[in-house]
Coordinates of C-alpha atoms in Angstrom, one line a residue:
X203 CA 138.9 132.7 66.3
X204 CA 135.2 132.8 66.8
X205 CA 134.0 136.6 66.6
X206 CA 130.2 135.4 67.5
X207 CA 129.3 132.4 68.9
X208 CA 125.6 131.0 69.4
X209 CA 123.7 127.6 69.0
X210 CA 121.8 125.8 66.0
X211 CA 118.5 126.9 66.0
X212 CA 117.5 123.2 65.0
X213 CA 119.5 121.6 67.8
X214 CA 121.8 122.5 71.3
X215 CA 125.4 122.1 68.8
X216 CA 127.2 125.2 68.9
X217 CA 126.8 127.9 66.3
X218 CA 129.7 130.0 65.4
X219 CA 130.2 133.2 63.2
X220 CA 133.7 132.5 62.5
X221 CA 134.7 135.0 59.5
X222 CA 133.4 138.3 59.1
X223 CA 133.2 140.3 55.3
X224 CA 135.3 143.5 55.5
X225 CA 134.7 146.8 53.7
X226 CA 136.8 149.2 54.1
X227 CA 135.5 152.3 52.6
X228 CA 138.8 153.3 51.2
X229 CA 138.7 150.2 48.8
X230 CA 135.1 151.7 47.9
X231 CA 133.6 148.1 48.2
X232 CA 129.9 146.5 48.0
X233 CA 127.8 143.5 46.7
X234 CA 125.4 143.9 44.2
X235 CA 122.6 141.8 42.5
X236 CA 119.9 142.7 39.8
X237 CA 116.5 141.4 41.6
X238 CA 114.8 138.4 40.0
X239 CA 110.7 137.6 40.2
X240 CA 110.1 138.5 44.0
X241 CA 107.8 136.2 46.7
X242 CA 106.6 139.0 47.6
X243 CA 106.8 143.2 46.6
X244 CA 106.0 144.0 49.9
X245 CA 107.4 142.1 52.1
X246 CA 111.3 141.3 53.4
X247 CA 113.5 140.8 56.7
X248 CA 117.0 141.6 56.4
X249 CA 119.6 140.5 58.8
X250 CA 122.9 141.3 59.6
X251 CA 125.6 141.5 62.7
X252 CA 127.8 144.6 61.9
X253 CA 131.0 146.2 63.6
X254 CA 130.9 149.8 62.0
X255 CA 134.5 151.6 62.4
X256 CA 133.6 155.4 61.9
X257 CA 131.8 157.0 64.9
X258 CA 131.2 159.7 66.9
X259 CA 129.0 162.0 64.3
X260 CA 130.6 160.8 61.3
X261 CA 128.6 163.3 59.1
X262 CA 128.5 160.5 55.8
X263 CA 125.9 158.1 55.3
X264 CA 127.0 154.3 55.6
X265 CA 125.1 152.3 53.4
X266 CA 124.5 149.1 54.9
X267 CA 121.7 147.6 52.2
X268 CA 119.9 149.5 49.5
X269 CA 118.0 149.2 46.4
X270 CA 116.9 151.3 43.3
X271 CA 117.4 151.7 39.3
X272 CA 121.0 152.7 39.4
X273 CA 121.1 156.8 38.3
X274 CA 117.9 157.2 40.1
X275 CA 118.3 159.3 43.2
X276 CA 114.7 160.8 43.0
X277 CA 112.2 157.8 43.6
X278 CA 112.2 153.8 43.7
X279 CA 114.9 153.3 46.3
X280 CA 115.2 151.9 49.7
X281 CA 118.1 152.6 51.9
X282 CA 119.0 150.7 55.0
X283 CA 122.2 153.3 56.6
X284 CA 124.2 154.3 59.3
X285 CA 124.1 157.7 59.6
X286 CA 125.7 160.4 62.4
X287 CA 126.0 157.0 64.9
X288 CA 122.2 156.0 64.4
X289 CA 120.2 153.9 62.1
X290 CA 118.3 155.6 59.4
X291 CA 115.8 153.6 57.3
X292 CA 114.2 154.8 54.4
X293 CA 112.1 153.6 51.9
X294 CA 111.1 155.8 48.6
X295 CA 107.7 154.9 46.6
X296 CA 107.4 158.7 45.4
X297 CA 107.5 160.1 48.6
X298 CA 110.4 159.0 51.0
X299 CA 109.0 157.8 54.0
X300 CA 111.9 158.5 56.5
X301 CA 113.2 155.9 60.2
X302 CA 116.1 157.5 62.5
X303 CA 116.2 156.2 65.4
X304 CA 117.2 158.2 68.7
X305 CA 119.5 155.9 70.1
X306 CA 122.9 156.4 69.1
X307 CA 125.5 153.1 68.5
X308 CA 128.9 154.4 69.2
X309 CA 130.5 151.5 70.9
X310 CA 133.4 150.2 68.9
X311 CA 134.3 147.0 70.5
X312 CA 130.5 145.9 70.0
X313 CA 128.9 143.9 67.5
X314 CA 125.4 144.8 66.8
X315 CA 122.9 142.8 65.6
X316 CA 120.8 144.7 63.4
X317 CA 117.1 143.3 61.7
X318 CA 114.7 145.7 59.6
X319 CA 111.4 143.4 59.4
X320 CA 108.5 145.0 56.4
X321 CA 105.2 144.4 55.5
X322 CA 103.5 147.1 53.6
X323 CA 100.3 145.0 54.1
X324 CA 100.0 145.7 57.8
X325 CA 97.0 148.2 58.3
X326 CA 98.8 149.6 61.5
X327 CA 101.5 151.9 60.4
X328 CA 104.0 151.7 62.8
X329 CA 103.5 147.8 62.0
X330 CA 104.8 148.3 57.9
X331 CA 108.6 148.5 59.0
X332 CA 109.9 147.1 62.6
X333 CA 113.6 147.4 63.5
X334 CA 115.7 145.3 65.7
X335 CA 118.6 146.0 67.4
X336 CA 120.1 142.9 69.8
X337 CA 116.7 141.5 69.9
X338 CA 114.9 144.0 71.0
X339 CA 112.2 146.2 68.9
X340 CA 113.5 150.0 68.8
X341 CA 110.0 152.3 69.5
X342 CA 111.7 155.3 70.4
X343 CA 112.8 157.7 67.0
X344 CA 114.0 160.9 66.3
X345 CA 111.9 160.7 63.0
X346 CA 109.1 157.8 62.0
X347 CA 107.5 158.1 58.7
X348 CA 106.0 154.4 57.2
X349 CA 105.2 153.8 53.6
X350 CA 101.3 153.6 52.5
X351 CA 99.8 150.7 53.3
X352 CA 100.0 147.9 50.2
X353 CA 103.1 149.9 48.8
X354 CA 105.2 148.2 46.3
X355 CA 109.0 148.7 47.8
X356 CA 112.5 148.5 45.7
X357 CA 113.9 146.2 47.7
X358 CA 111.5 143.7 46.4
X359 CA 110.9 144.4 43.1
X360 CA 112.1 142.8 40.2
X361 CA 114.8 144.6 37.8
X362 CA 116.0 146.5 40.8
X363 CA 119.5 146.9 41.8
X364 CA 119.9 145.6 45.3
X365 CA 123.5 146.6 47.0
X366 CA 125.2 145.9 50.6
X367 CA 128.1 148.6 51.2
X368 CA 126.7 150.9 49.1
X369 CA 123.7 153.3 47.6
X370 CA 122.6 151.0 44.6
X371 CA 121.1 153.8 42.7
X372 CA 124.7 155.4 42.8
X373 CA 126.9 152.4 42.7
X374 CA 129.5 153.6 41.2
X375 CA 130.1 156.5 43.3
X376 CA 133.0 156.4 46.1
X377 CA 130.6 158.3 48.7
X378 CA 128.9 156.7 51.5
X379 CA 130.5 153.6 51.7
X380 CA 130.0 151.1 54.8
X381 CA 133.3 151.2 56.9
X382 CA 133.1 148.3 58.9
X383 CA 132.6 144.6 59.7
X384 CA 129.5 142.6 57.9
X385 CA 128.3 139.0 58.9
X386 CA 125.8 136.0 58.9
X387 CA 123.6 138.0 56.6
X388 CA 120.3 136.8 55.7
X389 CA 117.7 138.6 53.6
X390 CA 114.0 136.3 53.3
X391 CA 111.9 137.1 50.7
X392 CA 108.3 137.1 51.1
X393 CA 108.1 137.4 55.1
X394 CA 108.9 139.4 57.8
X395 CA 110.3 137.8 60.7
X396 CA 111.6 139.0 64.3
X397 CA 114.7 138.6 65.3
X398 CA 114.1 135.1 66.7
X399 CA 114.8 133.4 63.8
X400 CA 118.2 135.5 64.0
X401 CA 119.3 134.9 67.1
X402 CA 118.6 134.1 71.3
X403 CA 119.7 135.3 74.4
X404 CA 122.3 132.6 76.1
X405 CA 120.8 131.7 78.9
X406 CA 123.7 131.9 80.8
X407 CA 125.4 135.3 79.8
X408 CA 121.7 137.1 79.4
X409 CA 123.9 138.4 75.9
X410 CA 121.9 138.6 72.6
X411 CA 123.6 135.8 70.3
X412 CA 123.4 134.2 66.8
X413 CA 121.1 131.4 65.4
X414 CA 121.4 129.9 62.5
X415 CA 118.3 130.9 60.2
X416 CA 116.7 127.2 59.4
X417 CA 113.6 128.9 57.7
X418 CA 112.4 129.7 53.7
X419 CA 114.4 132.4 52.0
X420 CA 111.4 132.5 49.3
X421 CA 112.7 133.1 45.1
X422 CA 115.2 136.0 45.7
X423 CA 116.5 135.8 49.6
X424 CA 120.1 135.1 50.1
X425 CA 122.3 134.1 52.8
X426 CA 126.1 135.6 52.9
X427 CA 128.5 133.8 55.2
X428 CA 131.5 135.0 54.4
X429 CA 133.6 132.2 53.9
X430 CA 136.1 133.6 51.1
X431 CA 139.0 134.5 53.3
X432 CA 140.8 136.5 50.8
X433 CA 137.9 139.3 51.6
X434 CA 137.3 138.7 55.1
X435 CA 138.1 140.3 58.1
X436 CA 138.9 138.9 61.4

Protein backbone atom coordinates (compact mmCIF):
# COMPACT_ATOMS: atom_id res chain seq x y z
CA UNK A 1 0.00 0.00 0.00
CA UNK A 2 1.27 3.43 -1.03
CA UNK A 3 1.57 5.76 2.10
CA UNK A 4 2.59 8.86 -0.28
CA UNK A 5 2.10 9.05 -3.73
CA UNK A 6 3.46 11.79 -6.17
CA UNK A 7 5.05 12.04 -9.71
CA UNK A 8 8.84 11.82 -11.12
CA UNK A 9 10.13 15.00 -11.10
CA UNK A 10 11.97 14.14 -14.50
CA UNK A 11 8.70 12.84 -16.15
CA UNK A 12 4.48 12.64 -15.57
CA UNK A 13 5.13 8.42 -14.23
CA UNK A 14 3.90 8.11 -10.92
CA UNK A 15 6.09 8.51 -7.85
CA UNK A 16 5.28 6.52 -4.86
CA UNK A 17 6.66 6.39 -1.12
CA UNK A 18 5.75 2.91 -0.60
CA UNK A 19 7.68 1.88 2.75
CA UNK A 20 8.20 4.10 5.56
CA UNK A 21 11.49 3.56 8.36
CA UNK A 22 9.94 3.07 11.84
CA UNK A 23 11.44 4.06 15.15
CA UNK A 24 9.81 3.35 17.88
CA UNK A 25 11.38 5.07 20.78
CA UNK A 26 11.05 2.17 23.03
CA UNK A 27 13.62 0.15 20.80
CA UNK A 28 15.78 3.41 21.33
CA UNK A 29 16.62 3.44 17.53
CA UNK A 30 18.68 5.89 15.10
CA UNK A 31 21.07 6.08 12.08
CA UNK A 32 24.32 7.30 12.39
CA UNK A 33 27.35 8.23 10.16
CA UNK A 34 30.92 9.85 10.86
CA UNK A 35 30.93 12.95 8.18
CA UNK A 36 33.48 12.62 5.46
CA UNK A 37 35.21 15.90 3.43
CA UNK A 38 32.01 18.20 3.04
CA UNK A 39 30.94 20.26 -0.41
CA UNK A 40 30.33 22.66 1.60
CA UNK A 41 30.67 23.70 5.79
CA UNK A 42 27.94 25.96 5.42
CA UNK A 43 25.64 24.87 3.42
CA UNK A 44 22.87 21.78 3.52
CA UNK A 45 18.93 20.93 2.76
CA UNK A 46 17.60 18.20 4.60
CA UNK A 47 14.47 16.49 3.71
CA UNK A 48 12.19 14.26 5.13
CA UNK A 49 8.17 13.18 5.29
CA UNK A 50 7.51 12.23 8.97
CA UNK A 51 4.36 10.75 10.92
CA UNK A 52 5.41 11.54 14.64
CA UNK A 53 3.22 9.35 17.21
CA UNK A 54 3.61 11.31 20.58
CA UNK A 55 1.58 14.63 20.66
CA UNK A 56 -0.23 16.86 22.53
CA UNK A 57 2.78 18.60 24.68
CA UNK A 58 4.91 15.67 24.84
CA UNK A 59 7.40 17.50 27.15
CA UNK A 60 10.75 15.32 25.46
CA UNK A 61 12.59 16.37 22.60
CA UNK A 62 12.33 14.18 19.36
CA UNK A 63 15.36 14.15 17.57
CA UNK A 64 14.62 14.02 14.04
CA UNK A 65 18.51 14.89 12.62
CA UNK A 66 21.48 16.02 14.52
CA UNK A 67 25.07 16.39 14.54
CA UNK A 68 28.06 16.90 17.02
CA UNK A 69 31.39 15.13 18.55
CA UNK A 70 29.55 12.53 20.53
CA UNK A 71 30.03 13.54 24.58
CA UNK A 72 29.76 17.15 23.58
CA UNK A 73 26.57 18.74 24.73
CA UNK A 74 28.21 22.26 25.21
CA UNK A 75 29.10 23.44 21.55
CA UNK A 76 29.53 22.01 17.80
CA UNK A 77 26.11 20.46 17.46
CA UNK A 78 23.11 20.98 15.42
CA UNK A 79 19.81 19.67 16.22
CA UNK A 80 16.84 19.39 13.91
CA UNK A 81 13.65 18.22 16.83
CA UNK A 82 10.29 17.89 17.60
CA UNK A 83 9.63 19.39 20.56
CA UNK A 84 6.16 20.06 22.75
CA UNK A 85 4.20 19.53 19.01
CA UNK A 86 6.48 22.18 17.20
CA UNK A 87 9.64 22.22 15.27
CA UNK A 88 12.69 23.39 17.07
CA UNK A 89 15.89 24.07 15.07
CA UNK A 90 19.07 24.74 16.52
CA UNK A 91 22.40 25.13 15.45
CA UNK A 92 25.46 25.57 18.08
CA UNK A 93 28.84 27.36 16.74
CA UNK A 94 29.58 28.56 20.54
CA UNK A 95 26.57 30.17 21.03
CA UNK A 96 23.25 28.28 20.16
CA UNK A 97 21.40 30.07 17.82
CA UNK A 98 17.81 28.82 18.65
CA UNK A 99 14.25 28.21 15.65
CA UNK A 100 10.66 27.21 17.30
CA UNK A 101 8.20 27.68 15.39
CA UNK A 102 4.62 28.87 16.58
CA UNK A 103 2.64 26.61 14.76
CA UNK A 104 1.95 23.52 16.46
CA UNK A 105 1.66 19.89 14.39
CA UNK A 106 -0.65 17.71 16.34
CA UNK A 107 -2.53 15.91 13.69
CA UNK A 108 -1.87 12.20 13.88
CA UNK A 109 -3.32 10.88 10.72
CA UNK A 110 -1.03 13.47 8.78
CA UNK A 111 2.17 13.14 7.11
CA UNK A 112 4.19 16.20 7.17
CA UNK A 113 6.66 17.12 4.96
CA UNK A 114 9.31 18.81 6.65
CA UNK A 115 12.60 20.75 4.79
CA UNK A 116 15.26 22.88 6.84
CA UNK A 117 17.17 24.70 3.88
CA UNK A 118 21.02 26.66 5.28
CA UNK A 119 23.35 28.90 4.04
CA UNK A 120 25.47 30.63 6.56
CA UNK A 121 26.72 32.75 3.59
CA UNK A 122 23.45 34.61 3.14
CA UNK A 123 24.07 38.30 4.37
CA UNK A 124 20.27 38.52 5.34
CA UNK A 125 19.72 36.65 8.58
CA UNK A 126 16.57 35.37 8.43
CA UNK A 127 17.94 34.06 4.94
CA UNK A 128 20.90 31.60 6.89
CA UNK A 129 18.22 28.81 7.91
CA UNK A 130 14.63 28.57 6.00
CA UNK A 131 12.07 25.87 7.02
CA UNK A 132 9.49 24.21 5.12
CA UNK A 133 6.62 22.59 6.13
CA UNK A 134 4.17 21.15 3.10
CA UNK A 135 5.75 23.47 0.81
CA UNK A 136 5.28 26.39 2.24
CA UNK A 137 8.09 28.69 4.07
CA UNK A 138 7.11 28.93 7.97
CA UNK A 139 7.84 33.08 8.90
CA UNK A 140 5.95 33.03 11.97
CA UNK A 141 8.13 31.80 15.39
CA UNK A 142 7.84 31.68 18.83
CA UNK A 143 11.72 32.15 18.92
CA UNK A 144 14.26 33.03 15.78
CA UNK A 145 17.81 33.24 16.47
CA UNK A 146 20.25 32.56 13.03
CA UNK A 147 23.88 31.66 13.20
CA UNK A 148 26.65 34.42 12.17
CA UNK A 149 26.99 34.98 8.84
CA UNK A 150 29.92 32.56 7.24
CA UNK A 151 29.57 30.19 10.32
CA UNK A 152 31.07 26.76 9.97
CA UNK A 153 27.92 24.38 11.18
CA UNK A 154 28.24 20.49 12.49
CA UNK A 155 26.11 19.30 10.30
CA UNK A 156 28.65 19.78 7.65
CA UNK A 157 31.73 19.33 8.98
CA UNK A 158 33.99 16.64 8.68
CA UNK A 159 34.71 14.11 11.69
CA UNK A 160 31.27 14.92 12.98
CA UNK A 161 28.74 12.51 14.10
CA UNK A 162 25.61 12.98 12.11
CA UNK A 163 22.46 11.01 13.59
CA UNK A 164 18.51 10.68 12.48
CA UNK A 165 16.40 9.45 15.64
CA UNK A 166 18.59 10.72 17.86
CA UNK A 167 20.98 13.50 19.63
CA UNK A 168 24.40 12.55 18.02
CA UNK A 169 26.42 14.06 20.67
CA UNK A 170 24.48 11.68 23.17
CA UNK A 171 24.04 8.64 21.05
CA UNK A 172 23.99 6.32 23.27
CA UNK A 173 21.51 7.68 25.60
CA UNK A 174 17.74 6.26 25.54
CA UNK A 175 16.38 9.99 25.92
CA UNK A 176 14.77 11.85 23.19
CA UNK A 177 14.28 9.46 20.71
CA UNK A 178 12.05 10.14 17.51
CA UNK A 179 8.72 8.10 17.94
CA UNK A 180 7.33 7.98 14.69
CA UNK A 181 7.32 7.30 10.99
CA UNK A 182 10.54 8.57 8.66
CA UNK A 183 10.60 8.52 4.75
CA UNK A 184 12.05 9.55 1.31
CA UNK A 185 14.84 11.26 3.10
CA UNK A 186 17.31 13.28 1.29
CA UNK A 187 20.15 15.42 2.74
CA UNK A 188 22.27 17.56 -0.34
CA UNK A 189 25.46 18.63 0.59
CA UNK A 190 26.67 21.85 -0.64
CA UNK A 191 23.21 23.63 -1.51
CA UNK A 192 20.23 24.76 -0.11
CA UNK A 193 17.17 24.05 -1.95
CA UNK A 194 13.37 24.76 -1.50
CA UNK A 195 11.08 22.36 -1.18
CA UNK A 196 10.53 22.08 -4.93
CA UNK A 197 12.96 19.76 -5.57
CA UNK A 198 11.09 17.74 -2.75
CA UNK A 199 7.87 17.77 -3.76
CA UNK A 200 4.56 19.64 -5.83
CA UNK A 201 1.22 20.33 -5.27
CA UNK A 202 -1.18 17.73 -7.41
CA UNK A 203 -2.88 19.72 -9.46
CA UNK A 204 -5.89 18.08 -8.96
CA UNK A 205 -6.17 17.54 -5.12
CA UNK A 206 -4.40 21.15 -4.40
CA UNK A 207 -2.45 18.47 -1.64
CA UNK A 208 1.42 19.01 -1.09
CA UNK A 209 3.04 15.68 -2.58
CA UNK A 210 6.44 13.94 -3.16
CA UNK A 211 8.95 14.30 -6.01
CA UNK A 212 11.56 12.35 -6.59
CA UNK A 213 14.89 14.50 -5.93
CA UNK A 214 16.83 14.20 -9.51
CA UNK A 215 19.49 16.76 -8.40
CA UNK A 216 23.47 16.63 -6.98
CA UNK A 217 23.73 15.23 -3.44
CA UNK A 218 27.44 16.80 -3.45
CA UNK A 219 30.56 14.34 -1.45
CA UNK A 220 28.50 13.51 1.77
CA UNK A 221 24.54 13.79 0.96
CA UNK A 222 22.59 10.76 1.23
CA UNK A 223 19.28 9.54 0.15
CA UNK A 224 17.26 6.86 2.61
CA UNK A 225 14.39 5.04 1.05
CA UNK A 226 13.63 2.69 3.15
CA UNK A 227 13.47 -0.29 1.38
CA UNK A 228 14.68 -2.96 4.16
CA UNK A 229 11.33 -4.34 5.18
CA UNK A 230 12.55 -6.02 8.20
CA UNK A 231 12.80 -2.21 9.75
CA UNK A 232 10.03 -0.63 8.07
CA UNK A 233 6.77 0.50 8.95
CA UNK A 234 3.68 0.45 7.06
Amino acid sequence: MSIIQGTSKSSAATFEIDQSIRFNDGDTPSLSRTIGTPTSTQKFSFSTWIKPCTFFNDTASRAIFSAATPGNSSSDRDIISWENDVLYVAFNTGSWAEIKTSQVFRDPASWYHIVVAMDTTQSTASNRTKIYVNGSQVTDFSAAAYVSQNDTIAICTSGKLQAIGAYAYDITSANDRIDGYLAEINFIDGQQLDPTSFGETNSDTGQWVPVKYAGSYGNNGFYLKGQDSSALGD
